[in-house]
């Protein structure tokens, strides 16, 4: 079962890049949480860990060490750019060849993120970044738009666009690691109570709400809030 380690860049006092009312640390966390959700909801046999799940400061050394201890199969660091420019680019460790396993994984993620987001393609790059160097597994760092560029910032303010960025990354991971979709991922859910259909839903949460409503109405269930 592939172990996927996702590292949302920055956190806590380390905001990362800021611009147009945006902070990099918030955007990277949203994308990472959404990636985890998609992977767990829609794919079989995949294990996901995050370097942070909230707005906390985690040193780079701890991030890399956590992935190494866990024995992750891939390390994916999510970042957002600043400094004048527009679009998407990604990095692998500078010591790696273009034919390395890491480069092959990066190529797939690169293609899928650019395809999903429509970001301008700034290219496939190499650098001596800490998390790329100190991780024991293939590691890729992506830079998703520029907070200080108005046209990118407008997109990054939209939660639906952050979901699209997450979706692009997941599409790449799914291809690179041959992940299988859960067979029920695209199905609707038909709810039948006492042999009678009470609704058809796309979202499991709506099913729960409807069942609660139905059972309450039929006096089959009672719910009330109680103090802890
Ligand atoms: Zn960053």
mmCIF file with all atom_site columns, C-alpha atoms and ligand atoms in Angstrom:
data_model
loop_
_atom_site.group_PDB
_atom_site.id
_atom_site.type_symbol
_atom_site.label_atom_id
_atom_site.label_alt_id
_atom_site.label_comp_id
_atom_site.label_asym_id
_atom_site.label_entity_id
_atom_site.label_seq_id
_atom_site.pdbx_PDB_ins_code
_atom_site.Cartn_x
_atom_site.Cartn_y
_atom_site.Cartn_z
_atom_site.occupancy
_atom_site.B_iso_or_equiv
_atom_site.pdbx_formal_charge
_atom_site.auth_seq_id
_atom_site.auth_comp_id
_atom_site.auth_asym_id
_atom_site.auth_atom_id
_atom_site.pdbx_PDB_model_num
ATOM   1   C  CA  . UNK A 1 1   ? 0.000   0.000  0.000   1.00 0.00 ? 1   UNK A CA  1
ATOM   2   C  CA  . UNK A 1 2   ? 1.654   3.264  -1.114  1.00 0.00 ? 2   UNK A CA  1
ATOM   3   C  CA  . UNK A 1 3   ? 2.474   5.625  1.739   1.00 0.00 ? 3   UNK A CA  1
ATOM   4   C  CA  . UNK A 1 4   ? 2.050   9.227  0.682   1.00 0.00 ? 4   UNK A CA  1
ATOM   5   C  CA  . UNK A 1 5   ? 3.506   11.980 2.855   1.00 0.00 ? 5   UNK A CA  1
ATOM   6   C  CA  . UNK A 1 6   ? 2.122   15.466 2.215   1.00 0.00 ? 6   UNK A CA  1
ATOM   7   C  CA  . UNK A 1 7   ? 3.941   18.488 3.598   1.00 0.00 ? 7   UNK A CA  1
ATOM   8   C  CA  . UNK A 1 8   ? 1.978   21.750 3.599   1.00 0.00 ? 8   UNK A CA  1
ATOM   9   C  CA  . UNK A 1 9   ? 4.703   24.412 3.652   1.00 0.00 ? 9   UNK A CA  1
ATOM   10  C  CA  . UNK A 1 10  ? 5.215   26.831 6.557   1.00 0.00 ? 10  UNK A CA  1
ATOM   11  C  CA  . UNK A 1 11  ? 2.766   27.251 9.512   1.00 0.00 ? 11  UNK A CA  1
ATOM   12  C  CA  . UNK A 1 12  ? 2.426   29.142 12.793  1.00 0.00 ? 12  UNK A CA  1
ATOM   13  C  CA  . UNK A 1 13  ? 4.586   32.262 12.935  1.00 0.00 ? 13  UNK A CA  1
ATOM   14  C  CA  . UNK A 1 14  ? 6.201   31.227 9.663   1.00 0.00 ? 14  UNK A CA  1
ATOM   15  C  CA  . UNK A 1 15  ? 3.537   32.523 7.280   1.00 0.00 ? 15  UNK A CA  1
ATOM   16  C  CA  . UNK A 1 16  ? 5.521   31.893 4.139   1.00 0.00 ? 16  UNK A CA  1
ATOM   17  C  CA  . UNK A 1 17  ? 4.819   34.299 1.306   1.00 0.00 ? 17  UNK A CA  1
ATOM   18  C  CA  . UNK A 1 18  ? 2.179   36.988 1.845   1.00 0.00 ? 18  UNK A CA  1
ATOM   19  C  CA  . UNK A 1 19  ? 0.374   39.232 -0.621  1.00 0.00 ? 19  UNK A CA  1
ATOM   20  C  CA  . UNK A 1 20  ? -3.074  40.431 -1.656  1.00 0.00 ? 20  UNK A CA  1
ATOM   21  C  CA  . UNK A 1 21  ? -4.452  39.481 1.760   1.00 0.00 ? 21  UNK A CA  1
ATOM   22  C  CA  . UNK A 1 22  ? -3.219  35.894 1.410   1.00 0.00 ? 22  UNK A CA  1
ATOM   23  C  CA  . UNK A 1 23  ? -0.780  33.900 3.513   1.00 0.00 ? 23  UNK A CA  1
ATOM   24  C  CA  . UNK A 1 24  ? 1.044   30.967 1.970   1.00 0.00 ? 24  UNK A CA  1
ATOM   25  C  CA  . UNK A 1 25  ? 0.685   28.806 5.113   1.00 0.00 ? 25  UNK A CA  1
ATOM   26  C  CA  . UNK A 1 26  ? -3.135  28.834 4.873   1.00 0.00 ? 26  UNK A CA  1
ATOM   27  C  CA  . UNK A 1 27  ? -3.228  27.975 1.185   1.00 0.00 ? 27  UNK A CA  1
ATOM   28  C  CA  . UNK A 1 28  ? -0.764  25.090 1.505   1.00 0.00 ? 28  UNK A CA  1
ATOM   29  C  CA  . UNK A 1 29  ? -2.740  23.625 4.432   1.00 0.00 ? 29  UNK A CA  1
ATOM   30  C  CA  . UNK A 1 30  ? -6.054  23.815 2.531   1.00 0.00 ? 30  UNK A CA  1
ATOM   31  C  CA  . UNK A 1 31  ? -4.556  22.069 -0.474  1.00 0.00 ? 31  UNK A CA  1
ATOM   32  C  CA  . UNK A 1 32  ? -2.915  19.358 1.657   1.00 0.00 ? 32  UNK A CA  1
ATOM   33  C  CA  . UNK A 1 33  ? -6.074  18.622 3.670   1.00 0.00 ? 33  UNK A CA  1
ATOM   34  C  CA  . UNK A 1 34  ? -8.106  18.425 0.486   1.00 0.00 ? 34  UNK A CA  1
ATOM   35  C  CA  . UNK A 1 35  ? -5.544  16.043 -1.058  1.00 0.00 ? 35  UNK A CA  1
ATOM   36  C  CA  . UNK A 1 36  ? -5.803  13.808 1.986   1.00 0.00 ? 36  UNK A CA  1
ATOM   37  C  CA  . UNK A 1 37  ? -9.598  13.861 1.784   1.00 0.00 ? 37  UNK A CA  1
ATOM   38  C  CA  . UNK A 1 38  ? -9.688  12.963 -1.913  1.00 0.00 ? 38  UNK A CA  1
ATOM   39  C  CA  . UNK A 1 39  ? -7.117  10.186 -1.533  1.00 0.00 ? 39  UNK A CA  1
ATOM   40  C  CA  . UNK A 1 40  ? -8.920  8.601  1.404   1.00 0.00 ? 40  UNK A CA  1
ATOM   41  C  CA  . UNK A 1 41  ? -12.445 9.039  0.032   1.00 0.00 ? 41  UNK A CA  1
ATOM   42  C  CA  . UNK A 1 42  ? -11.835 8.004  -3.543  1.00 0.00 ? 42  UNK A CA  1
ATOM   43  C  CA  . UNK A 1 43  ? -8.880  5.619  -3.642  1.00 0.00 ? 43  UNK A CA  1
ATOM   44  C  CA  . UNK A 1 44  ? -8.244  2.129  -2.327  1.00 0.00 ? 44  UNK A CA  1
ATOM   45  C  CA  . UNK A 1 45  ? -5.187  0.936  -0.471  1.00 0.00 ? 45  UNK A CA  1
ATOM   46  C  CA  . UNK A 1 46  ? -3.412  4.207  0.054   1.00 0.00 ? 46  UNK A CA  1
ATOM   47  C  CA  . UNK A 1 47  ? -1.998  5.546  3.282   1.00 0.00 ? 47  UNK A CA  1
ATOM   48  C  CA  . UNK A 1 48  ? -1.602  9.297  3.860   1.00 0.00 ? 48  UNK A CA  1
ATOM   49  C  CA  . UNK A 1 49  ? 0.249   11.315 6.482   1.00 0.00 ? 49  UNK A CA  1
ATOM   50  C  CA  . UNK A 1 50  ? 0.642   15.080 6.782   1.00 0.00 ? 50  UNK A CA  1
ATOM   51  C  CA  . UNK A 1 51  ? 3.513   17.014 8.312   1.00 0.00 ? 51  UNK A CA  1
ATOM   52  C  CA  . UNK A 1 52  ? 0.914   19.273 9.967   1.00 0.00 ? 52  UNK A CA  1
ATOM   53  C  CA  . UNK A 1 53  ? -2.882  19.336 10.060  1.00 0.00 ? 53  UNK A CA  1
ATOM   54  C  CA  . UNK A 1 54  ? -3.366  22.768 11.577  1.00 0.00 ? 54  UNK A CA  1
ATOM   55  C  CA  . UNK A 1 55  ? -1.712  26.183 11.739  1.00 0.00 ? 55  UNK A CA  1
ATOM   56  C  CA  . UNK A 1 56  ? 1.362   25.072 13.679  1.00 0.00 ? 56  UNK A CA  1
ATOM   57  C  CA  . UNK A 1 57  ? 5.090   25.611 13.268  1.00 0.00 ? 57  UNK A CA  1
ATOM   58  C  CA  . UNK A 1 58  ? 6.918   22.389 12.434  1.00 0.00 ? 58  UNK A CA  1
ATOM   59  C  CA  . UNK A 1 59  ? 10.673  22.610 11.799  1.00 0.00 ? 59  UNK A CA  1
ATOM   60  C  CA  . UNK A 1 60  ? 11.861  21.277 8.438   1.00 0.00 ? 60  UNK A CA  1
ATOM   61  C  CA  . UNK A 1 61  ? 14.028  18.719 10.231  1.00 0.00 ? 61  UNK A CA  1
ATOM   62  C  CA  . UNK A 1 62  ? 10.946  17.255 11.939  1.00 0.00 ? 62  UNK A CA  1
ATOM   63  C  CA  . UNK A 1 63  ? 9.011   17.135 8.704   1.00 0.00 ? 63  UNK A CA  1
ATOM   64  C  CA  . UNK A 1 64  ? 11.697  15.161 6.897   1.00 0.00 ? 64  UNK A CA  1
ATOM   65  C  CA  . UNK A 1 65  ? 12.379  12.937 9.931   1.00 0.00 ? 65  UNK A CA  1
ATOM   66  C  CA  . UNK A 1 66  ? 8.685   12.067 10.275  1.00 0.00 ? 66  UNK A CA  1
ATOM   67  C  CA  . UNK A 1 67  ? 8.477   10.952 6.644   1.00 0.00 ? 67  UNK A CA  1
ATOM   68  C  CA  . UNK A 1 68  ? 11.717  8.978  6.952   1.00 0.00 ? 68  UNK A CA  1
ATOM   69  C  CA  . UNK A 1 69  ? 10.598  7.226  10.148  1.00 0.00 ? 69  UNK A CA  1
ATOM   70  C  CA  . UNK A 1 70  ? 7.269   6.348  8.583   1.00 0.00 ? 70  UNK A CA  1
ATOM   71  C  CA  . UNK A 1 71  ? 8.984   4.949  5.487   1.00 0.00 ? 71  UNK A CA  1
ATOM   72  C  CA  . UNK A 1 72  ? 6.955   7.043  3.056   1.00 0.00 ? 72  UNK A CA  1
ATOM   73  C  CA  . UNK A 1 73  ? 7.034   6.104  -0.623  1.00 0.00 ? 73  UNK A CA  1
ATOM   74  C  CA  . UNK A 1 74  ? 6.827   9.712  -1.717  1.00 0.00 ? 74  UNK A CA  1
ATOM   75  C  CA  . UNK A 1 75  ? 7.195   13.132 -0.100  1.00 0.00 ? 75  UNK A CA  1
ATOM   76  C  CA  . UNK A 1 76  ? 5.165   15.936 -1.603  1.00 0.00 ? 76  UNK A CA  1
ATOM   77  C  CA  . UNK A 1 77  ? 5.797   19.453 -0.318  1.00 0.00 ? 77  UNK A CA  1
ATOM   78  C  CA  . UNK A 1 78  ? 3.117   22.012 -1.212  1.00 0.00 ? 78  UNK A CA  1
ATOM   79  C  CA  . UNK A 1 79  ? 4.132   25.678 -1.518  1.00 0.00 ? 79  UNK A CA  1
ATOM   80  C  CA  . UNK A 1 80  ? 2.968   28.927 -3.053  1.00 0.00 ? 80  UNK A CA  1
ATOM   81  C  CA  . UNK A 1 81  ? 5.320   31.336 -4.760  1.00 0.00 ? 81  UNK A CA  1
ATOM   82  C  CA  . UNK A 1 82  ? 6.053   35.052 -4.478  1.00 0.00 ? 82  UNK A CA  1
ATOM   83  C  CA  . UNK A 1 83  ? 8.549   37.473 -5.892  1.00 0.00 ? 83  UNK A CA  1
ATOM   84  C  CA  . UNK A 1 84  ? 7.086   38.426 -9.240  1.00 0.00 ? 84  UNK A CA  1
ATOM   85  C  CA  . UNK A 1 85  ? 5.864   35.865 -11.695 1.00 0.00 ? 85  UNK A CA  1
ATOM   86  C  CA  . UNK A 1 86  ? 2.832   33.778 -12.469 1.00 0.00 ? 86  UNK A CA  1
ATOM   87  C  CA  . UNK A 1 87  ? 1.990   30.104 -12.715 1.00 0.00 ? 87  UNK A CA  1
ATOM   88  C  CA  . UNK A 1 88  ? 3.250   26.745 -11.557 1.00 0.00 ? 88  UNK A CA  1
ATOM   89  C  CA  . UNK A 1 89  ? 6.685   25.169 -11.160 1.00 0.00 ? 89  UNK A CA  1
ATOM   90  C  CA  . UNK A 1 90  ? 8.089   22.246 -9.233  1.00 0.00 ? 90  UNK A CA  1
ATOM   91  C  CA  . UNK A 1 91  ? 11.416  21.071 -7.853  1.00 0.00 ? 91  UNK A CA  1
ATOM   92  C  CA  . UNK A 1 92  ? 13.369  17.886 -7.230  1.00 0.00 ? 92  UNK A CA  1
ATOM   93  C  CA  . UNK A 1 93  ? 16.748  17.650 -5.492  1.00 0.00 ? 93  UNK A CA  1
ATOM   94  C  CA  . UNK A 1 94  ? 19.537  19.147 -7.590  1.00 0.00 ? 94  UNK A CA  1
ATOM   95  C  CA  . UNK A 1 95  ? 21.674  15.993 -7.372  1.00 0.00 ? 95  UNK A CA  1
ATOM   96  C  CA  . UNK A 1 96  ? 19.136  13.855 -9.252  1.00 0.00 ? 96  UNK A CA  1
ATOM   97  C  CA  . UNK A 1 97  ? 19.148  13.003 -12.947 1.00 0.00 ? 97  UNK A CA  1
ATOM   98  C  CA  . UNK A 1 98  ? 16.210  13.595 -15.278 1.00 0.00 ? 98  UNK A CA  1
ATOM   99  C  CA  . UNK A 1 99  ? 15.833  9.815  -15.522 1.00 0.00 ? 99  UNK A CA  1
ATOM   100 C  CA  . UNK A 1 100 ? 15.645  9.156  -11.802 1.00 0.00 ? 100 UNK A CA  1
ATOM   101 C  CA  . UNK A 1 101 ? 12.539  7.653  -10.247 1.00 0.00 ? 101 UNK A CA  1
ATOM   102 C  CA  . UNK A 1 102 ? 11.947  10.995 -8.520  1.00 0.00 ? 102 UNK A CA  1
ATOM   103 C  CA  . UNK A 1 103 ? 12.068  12.828 -11.862 1.00 0.00 ? 103 UNK A CA  1
ATOM   104 C  CA  . UNK A 1 104 ? 9.561   10.388 -13.366 1.00 0.00 ? 104 UNK A CA  1
ATOM   105 C  CA  . UNK A 1 105 ? 7.133   10.928 -10.482 1.00 0.00 ? 105 UNK A CA  1
ATOM   106 C  CA  . UNK A 1 106 ? 7.642   14.694 -10.742 1.00 0.00 ? 106 UNK A CA  1
ATOM   107 C  CA  . UNK A 1 107 ? 6.992   14.667 -14.500 1.00 0.00 ? 107 UNK A CA  1
ATOM   108 C  CA  . UNK A 1 108 ? 3.620   13.002 -13.965 1.00 0.00 ? 108 UNK A CA  1
ATOM   109 C  CA  . UNK A 1 109 ? 2.557   15.339 -11.134 1.00 0.00 ? 109 UNK A CA  1
ATOM   110 C  CA  . UNK A 1 110 ? 3.743   18.334 -13.160 1.00 0.00 ? 110 UNK A CA  1
ATOM   111 C  CA  . UNK A 1 111 ? 1.642   17.389 -16.158 1.00 0.00 ? 111 UNK A CA  1
ATOM   112 C  CA  . UNK A 1 112 ? -1.478  16.708 -14.074 1.00 0.00 ? 112 UNK A CA  1
ATOM   113 C  CA  . UNK A 1 113 ? -1.294  19.920 -12.013 1.00 0.00 ? 113 UNK A CA  1
ATOM   114 C  CA  . UNK A 1 114 ? -0.772  22.101 -15.093 1.00 0.00 ? 114 UNK A CA  1
ATOM   115 C  CA  . UNK A 1 115 ? -3.606  20.302 -16.864 1.00 0.00 ? 115 UNK A CA  1
ATOM   116 C  CA  . UNK A 1 116 ? -6.019  20.647 -13.923 1.00 0.00 ? 116 UNK A CA  1
ATOM   117 C  CA  . UNK A 1 117 ? -5.242  24.255 -12.989 1.00 0.00 ? 117 UNK A CA  1
ATOM   118 C  CA  . UNK A 1 118 ? -4.492  25.838 -16.339 1.00 0.00 ? 118 UNK A CA  1
ATOM   119 C  CA  . UNK A 1 119 ? -1.567  27.595 -14.623 1.00 0.00 ? 119 UNK A CA  1
ATOM   120 C  CA  . UNK A 1 120 ? 1.182   28.934 -16.828 1.00 0.00 ? 120 UNK A CA  1
ATOM   121 C  CA  . UNK A 1 121 ? 3.904   26.249 -16.936 1.00 0.00 ? 121 UNK A CA  1
ATOM   122 C  CA  . UNK A 1 122 ? 7.107   27.715 -15.472 1.00 0.00 ? 122 UNK A CA  1
ATOM   123 C  CA  . UNK A 1 123 ? 8.988   24.480 -15.906 1.00 0.00 ? 123 UNK A CA  1
ATOM   124 C  CA  . UNK A 1 124 ? 10.542  21.547 -14.052 1.00 0.00 ? 124 UNK A CA  1
ATOM   125 C  CA  . UNK A 1 125 ? 13.341  22.702 -11.799 1.00 0.00 ? 125 UNK A CA  1
ATOM   126 C  CA  . UNK A 1 126 ? 16.001  21.434 -9.390  1.00 0.00 ? 126 UNK A CA  1
ATOM   127 C  CA  . UNK A 1 127 ? 17.204  22.917 -6.114  1.00 0.00 ? 127 UNK A CA  1
ATOM   128 C  CA  . UNK A 1 128 ? 19.048  22.106 -2.914  1.00 0.00 ? 128 UNK A CA  1
ATOM   129 C  CA  . UNK A 1 129 ? 16.005  22.517 -0.636  1.00 0.00 ? 129 UNK A CA  1
ATOM   130 C  CA  . UNK A 1 130 ? 16.221  20.915 2.810   1.00 0.00 ? 130 UNK A CA  1
ATOM   131 C  CA  . UNK A 1 131 ? 13.183  18.635 2.481   1.00 0.00 ? 131 UNK A CA  1
ATOM   132 C  CA  . UNK A 1 132 ? 14.287  17.455 -0.954  1.00 0.00 ? 132 UNK A CA  1
ATOM   133 C  CA  . UNK A 1 133 ? 17.793  16.696 0.268   1.00 0.00 ? 133 UNK A CA  1
ATOM   134 C  CA  . UNK A 1 134 ? 17.092  15.162 3.680   1.00 0.00 ? 134 UNK A CA  1
ATOM   135 C  CA  . UNK A 1 135 ? 14.234  12.842 2.740   1.00 0.00 ? 135 UNK A CA  1
ATOM   136 C  CA  . UNK A 1 136 ? 15.008  9.185  2.051   1.00 0.00 ? 136 UNK A CA  1
ATOM   137 C  CA  . UNK A 1 137 ? 12.270  8.722  -0.573  1.00 0.00 ? 137 UNK A CA  1
ATOM   138 C  CA  . UNK A 1 138 ? 11.427  10.465 -3.867  1.00 0.00 ? 138 UNK A CA  1
ATOM   139 C  CA  . UNK A 1 139 ? 10.564  14.046 -2.927  1.00 0.00 ? 139 UNK A CA  1
ATOM   140 C  CA  . UNK A 1 140 ? 8.870   16.743 -4.990  1.00 0.00 ? 140 UNK A CA  1
ATOM   141 C  CA  . UNK A 1 141 ? 8.149   20.355 -4.035  1.00 0.00 ? 141 UNK A CA  1
ATOM   142 C  CA  . UNK A 1 142 ? 5.454   22.228 -5.928  1.00 0.00 ? 142 UNK A CA  1
ATOM   143 C  CA  . UNK A 1 143 ? 4.961   26.006 -6.153  1.00 0.00 ? 143 UNK A CA  1
ATOM   144 C  CA  . UNK A 1 144 ? 1.344   26.775 -6.951  1.00 0.00 ? 144 UNK A CA  1
ATOM   145 C  CA  . UNK A 1 145 ? 0.876   30.315 -8.220  1.00 0.00 ? 145 UNK A CA  1
ATOM   146 C  CA  . UNK A 1 146 ? 2.112   33.639 -6.833  1.00 0.00 ? 146 UNK A CA  1
ATOM   147 C  CA  . UNK A 1 147 ? 0.372   35.357 -3.907  1.00 0.00 ? 147 UNK A CA  1
ATOM   148 C  CA  . UNK A 1 148 ? 1.850   38.711 -4.919  1.00 0.00 ? 148 UNK A CA  1
ATOM   149 C  CA  . UNK A 1 149 ? 0.524   38.506 -8.460  1.00 0.00 ? 149 UNK A CA  1
ATOM   150 C  CA  . UNK A 1 150 ? -3.037  39.740 -8.648  1.00 0.00 ? 150 UNK A CA  1
ATOM   151 C  CA  . UNK A 1 151 ? -4.274  37.307 -11.281 1.00 0.00 ? 151 UNK A CA  1
ATOM   152 C  CA  . UNK A 1 152 ? -2.896  34.314 -9.347  1.00 0.00 ? 152 UNK A CA  1
ATOM   153 C  CA  . UNK A 1 153 ? -4.092  35.679 -5.992  1.00 0.00 ? 153 UNK A CA  1
ATOM   154 C  CA  . UNK A 1 154 ? -7.643  35.989 -7.320  1.00 0.00 ? 154 UNK A CA  1
ATOM   155 C  CA  . UNK A 1 155 ? -7.595  32.269 -8.111  1.00 0.00 ? 155 UNK A CA  1
ATOM   156 C  CA  . UNK A 1 156 ? -5.944  31.331 -4.814  1.00 0.00 ? 156 UNK A CA  1
ATOM   157 C  CA  . UNK A 1 157 ? -8.701  33.140 -2.890  1.00 0.00 ? 157 UNK A CA  1
ATOM   158 C  CA  . UNK A 1 158 ? -11.267 30.715 -4.297  1.00 0.00 ? 158 UNK A CA  1
ATOM   159 C  CA  . UNK A 1 159 ? -11.664 27.498 -2.236  1.00 0.00 ? 159 UNK A CA  1
ATOM   160 C  CA  . UNK A 1 160 ? -12.872 25.688 -5.358  1.00 0.00 ? 160 UNK A CA  1
ATOM   161 C  CA  . UNK A 1 161 ? -9.607  26.530 -7.115  1.00 0.00 ? 161 UNK A CA  1
ATOM   162 C  CA  . UNK A 1 162 ? -7.587  25.179 -4.173  1.00 0.00 ? 162 UNK A CA  1
ATOM   163 C  CA  . UNK A 1 163 ? -9.586  21.976 -4.535  1.00 0.00 ? 163 UNK A CA  1
ATOM   164 C  CA  . UNK A 1 164 ? -8.646  21.924 -8.209  1.00 0.00 ? 164 UNK A CA  1
ATOM   165 C  CA  . UNK A 1 165 ? -4.962  22.261 -7.305  1.00 0.00 ? 165 UNK A CA  1
ATOM   166 C  CA  . UNK A 1 166 ? -5.381  19.377 -4.835  1.00 0.00 ? 166 UNK A CA  1
ATOM   167 C  CA  . UNK A 1 167 ? -7.163  17.331 -7.475  1.00 0.00 ? 167 UNK A CA  1
ATOM   168 C  CA  . UNK A 1 168 ? -4.304  17.895 -9.926  1.00 0.00 ? 168 UNK A CA  1
ATOM   169 C  CA  . UNK A 1 169 ? -1.753  16.645 -7.400  1.00 0.00 ? 169 UNK A CA  1
ATOM   170 C  CA  . UNK A 1 170 ? -3.878  13.602 -6.559  1.00 0.00 ? 170 UNK A CA  1
ATOM   171 C  CA  . UNK A 1 171 ? -4.342  12.778 -10.253 1.00 0.00 ? 171 UNK A CA  1
ATOM   172 C  CA  . UNK A 1 172 ? -0.572  12.776 -10.598 1.00 0.00 ? 172 UNK A CA  1
ATOM   173 C  CA  . UNK A 1 173 ? -0.036  10.586 -7.521  1.00 0.00 ? 173 UNK A CA  1
ATOM   174 C  CA  . UNK A 1 174 ? -2.755  8.185  -8.675  1.00 0.00 ? 174 UNK A CA  1
ATOM   175 C  CA  . UNK A 1 175 ? -1.026  7.788  -12.042 1.00 0.00 ? 175 UNK A CA  1
ATOM   176 C  CA  . UNK A 1 176 ? 2.484   7.533  -10.629 1.00 0.00 ? 176 UNK A CA  1
ATOM   177 C  CA  . UNK A 1 177 ? 1.529   4.933  -8.007  1.00 0.00 ? 177 UNK A CA  1
ATOM   178 C  CA  . UNK A 1 178 ? -1.176  3.137  -10.006 1.00 0.00 ? 178 UNK A CA  1
ATOM   179 C  CA  . UNK A 1 179 ? -3.788  3.829  -7.359  1.00 0.00 ? 179 UNK A CA  1
ATOM   180 C  CA  . UNK A 1 180 ? -7.176  2.232  -7.907  1.00 0.00 ? 180 UNK A CA  1
ATOM   181 C  CA  . UNK A 1 181 ? -10.344 4.196  -7.487  1.00 0.00 ? 181 UNK A CA  1
ATOM   182 C  CA  . UNK A 1 182 ? -12.849 2.828  -5.029  1.00 0.00 ? 182 UNK A CA  1
ATOM   183 C  CA  . UNK A 1 183 ? -15.498 1.215  -7.178  1.00 0.00 ? 183 UNK A CA  1
ATOM   184 C  CA  . UNK A 1 184 ? -18.217 3.215  -5.448  1.00 0.00 ? 184 UNK A CA  1
ATOM   185 C  CA  . UNK A 1 185 ? -16.510 6.613  -5.758  1.00 0.00 ? 185 UNK A CA  1
ATOM   186 C  CA  . UNK A 1 186 ? -18.795 7.803  -8.557  1.00 0.00 ? 186 UNK A CA  1
ATOM   187 C  CA  . UNK A 1 187 ? -21.963 6.046  -7.421  1.00 0.00 ? 187 UNK A CA  1
ATOM   188 C  CA  . UNK A 1 188 ? -25.002 7.696  -5.916  1.00 0.00 ? 188 UNK A CA  1
ATOM   189 C  CA  . UNK A 1 189 ? -26.520 6.392  -2.713  1.00 0.00 ? 189 UNK A CA  1
ATOM   190 C  CA  . UNK A 1 190 ? -30.163 5.277  -2.646  1.00 0.00 ? 190 UNK A CA  1
ATOM   191 C  CA  . UNK A 1 191 ? -31.689 5.235  0.821   1.00 0.00 ? 191 UNK A CA  1
ATOM   192 C  CA  . UNK A 1 192 ? -34.459 2.746  1.542   1.00 0.00 ? 192 UNK A CA  1
ATOM   193 C  CA  . UNK A 1 193 ? -36.273 2.658  4.883   1.00 0.00 ? 193 UNK A CA  1
ATOM   194 C  CA  . UNK A 1 194 ? -38.797 -0.097 5.611   1.00 0.00 ? 194 UNK A CA  1
ATOM   195 C  CA  . UNK A 1 195 ? -38.714 -1.045 1.953   1.00 0.00 ? 195 UNK A CA  1
ATOM   196 C  CA  . UNK A 1 196 ? -39.568 2.470  0.818   1.00 0.00 ? 196 UNK A CA  1
ATOM   197 C  CA  . UNK A 1 197 ? -37.169 4.711  -1.066  1.00 0.00 ? 197 UNK A CA  1
ATOM   198 C  CA  . UNK A 1 198 ? -36.735 8.014  0.740   1.00 0.00 ? 198 UNK A CA  1
ATOM   199 C  CA  . UNK A 1 199 ? -34.098 9.575  -1.489  1.00 0.00 ? 199 UNK A CA  1
ATOM   200 C  CA  . UNK A 1 200 ? -31.027 9.332  -3.744  1.00 0.00 ? 200 UNK A CA  1
ATOM   201 C  CA  . UNK A 1 201 ? -27.915 11.279 -2.818  1.00 0.00 ? 201 UNK A CA  1
ATOM   202 C  CA  . UNK A 1 202 ? -24.438 12.017 -3.993  1.00 0.00 ? 202 UNK A CA  1
ATOM   203 C  CA  . UNK A 1 203 ? -23.103 13.026 -0.617  1.00 0.00 ? 203 UNK A CA  1
ATOM   204 C  CA  . UNK A 1 204 ? -22.915 10.698 2.392   1.00 0.00 ? 204 UNK A CA  1
ATOM   205 C  CA  . UNK A 1 205 ? -23.573 13.598 4.749   1.00 0.00 ? 205 UNK A CA  1
ATOM   206 C  CA  . UNK A 1 206 ? -26.885 14.338 3.086   1.00 0.00 ? 206 UNK A CA  1
ATOM   207 C  CA  . UNK A 1 207 ? -27.810 10.697 3.483   1.00 0.00 ? 207 UNK A CA  1
ATOM   208 C  CA  . UNK A 1 208 ? -27.182 10.906 7.199   1.00 0.00 ? 208 UNK A CA  1
ATOM   209 C  CA  . UNK A 1 209 ? -29.245 14.081 7.514   1.00 0.00 ? 209 UNK A CA  1
ATOM   210 C  CA  . UNK A 1 210 ? -32.123 12.566 5.580   1.00 0.00 ? 210 UNK A CA  1
ATOM   211 C  CA  . UNK A 1 211 ? -32.082 9.357  7.620   1.00 0.00 ? 211 UNK A CA  1
ATOM   212 C  CA  . UNK A 1 212 ? -32.041 11.339 10.848  1.00 0.00 ? 212 UNK A CA  1
ATOM   213 C  CA  . UNK A 1 213 ? -34.945 13.439 9.639   1.00 0.00 ? 213 UNK A CA  1
ATOM   214 C  CA  . UNK A 1 214 ? -36.924 10.416 8.552   1.00 0.00 ? 214 UNK A CA  1
ATOM   215 C  CA  . UNK A 1 215 ? -36.377 8.431  11.720  1.00 0.00 ? 215 UNK A CA  1
ATOM   216 C  CA  . UNK A 1 216 ? -37.174 11.393 13.917  1.00 0.00 ? 216 UNK A CA  1
ATOM   217 C  CA  . UNK A 1 217 ? -40.379 12.051 11.993  1.00 0.00 ? 217 UNK A CA  1
ATOM   218 C  CA  . UNK A 1 218 ? -41.361 8.413  12.294  1.00 0.00 ? 218 UNK A CA  1
ATOM   219 C  CA  . UNK A 1 219 ? -40.707 8.611  16.018  1.00 0.00 ? 219 UNK A CA  1
ATOM   220 C  CA  . UNK A 1 220 ? -38.209 5.828  15.669  1.00 0.00 ? 220 UNK A CA  1
ATOM   221 C  CA  . UNK A 1 221 ? -35.340 7.782  17.065  1.00 0.00 ? 221 UNK A CA  1
ATOM   222 C  CA  . UNK A 1 222 ? -34.858 10.605 19.513  1.00 0.00 ? 222 UNK A CA  1
ATOM   223 C  CA  . UNK A 1 223 ? -31.823 12.835 19.682  1.00 0.00 ? 223 UNK A CA  1
ATOM   224 C  CA  . UNK A 1 224 ? -30.942 15.582 22.044  1.00 0.00 ? 224 UNK A CA  1
ATOM   225 C  CA  . UNK A 1 225 ? -27.840 17.437 23.058  1.00 0.00 ? 225 UNK A CA  1
ATOM   226 C  CA  . UNK A 1 226 ? -26.380 16.569 26.458  1.00 0.00 ? 226 UNK A CA  1
ATOM   227 C  CA  . UNK A 1 227 ? -23.705 18.462 28.371  1.00 0.00 ? 227 UNK A CA  1
ATOM   228 C  CA  . UNK A 1 228 ? -20.340 16.786 28.722  1.00 0.00 ? 228 UNK A CA  1
HETATM 229 ZN ZN1 . LIG B 2 .   ? 6.990   28.243 0.673   1.00 0.00 ? 1   LIG B ZN1 1
#
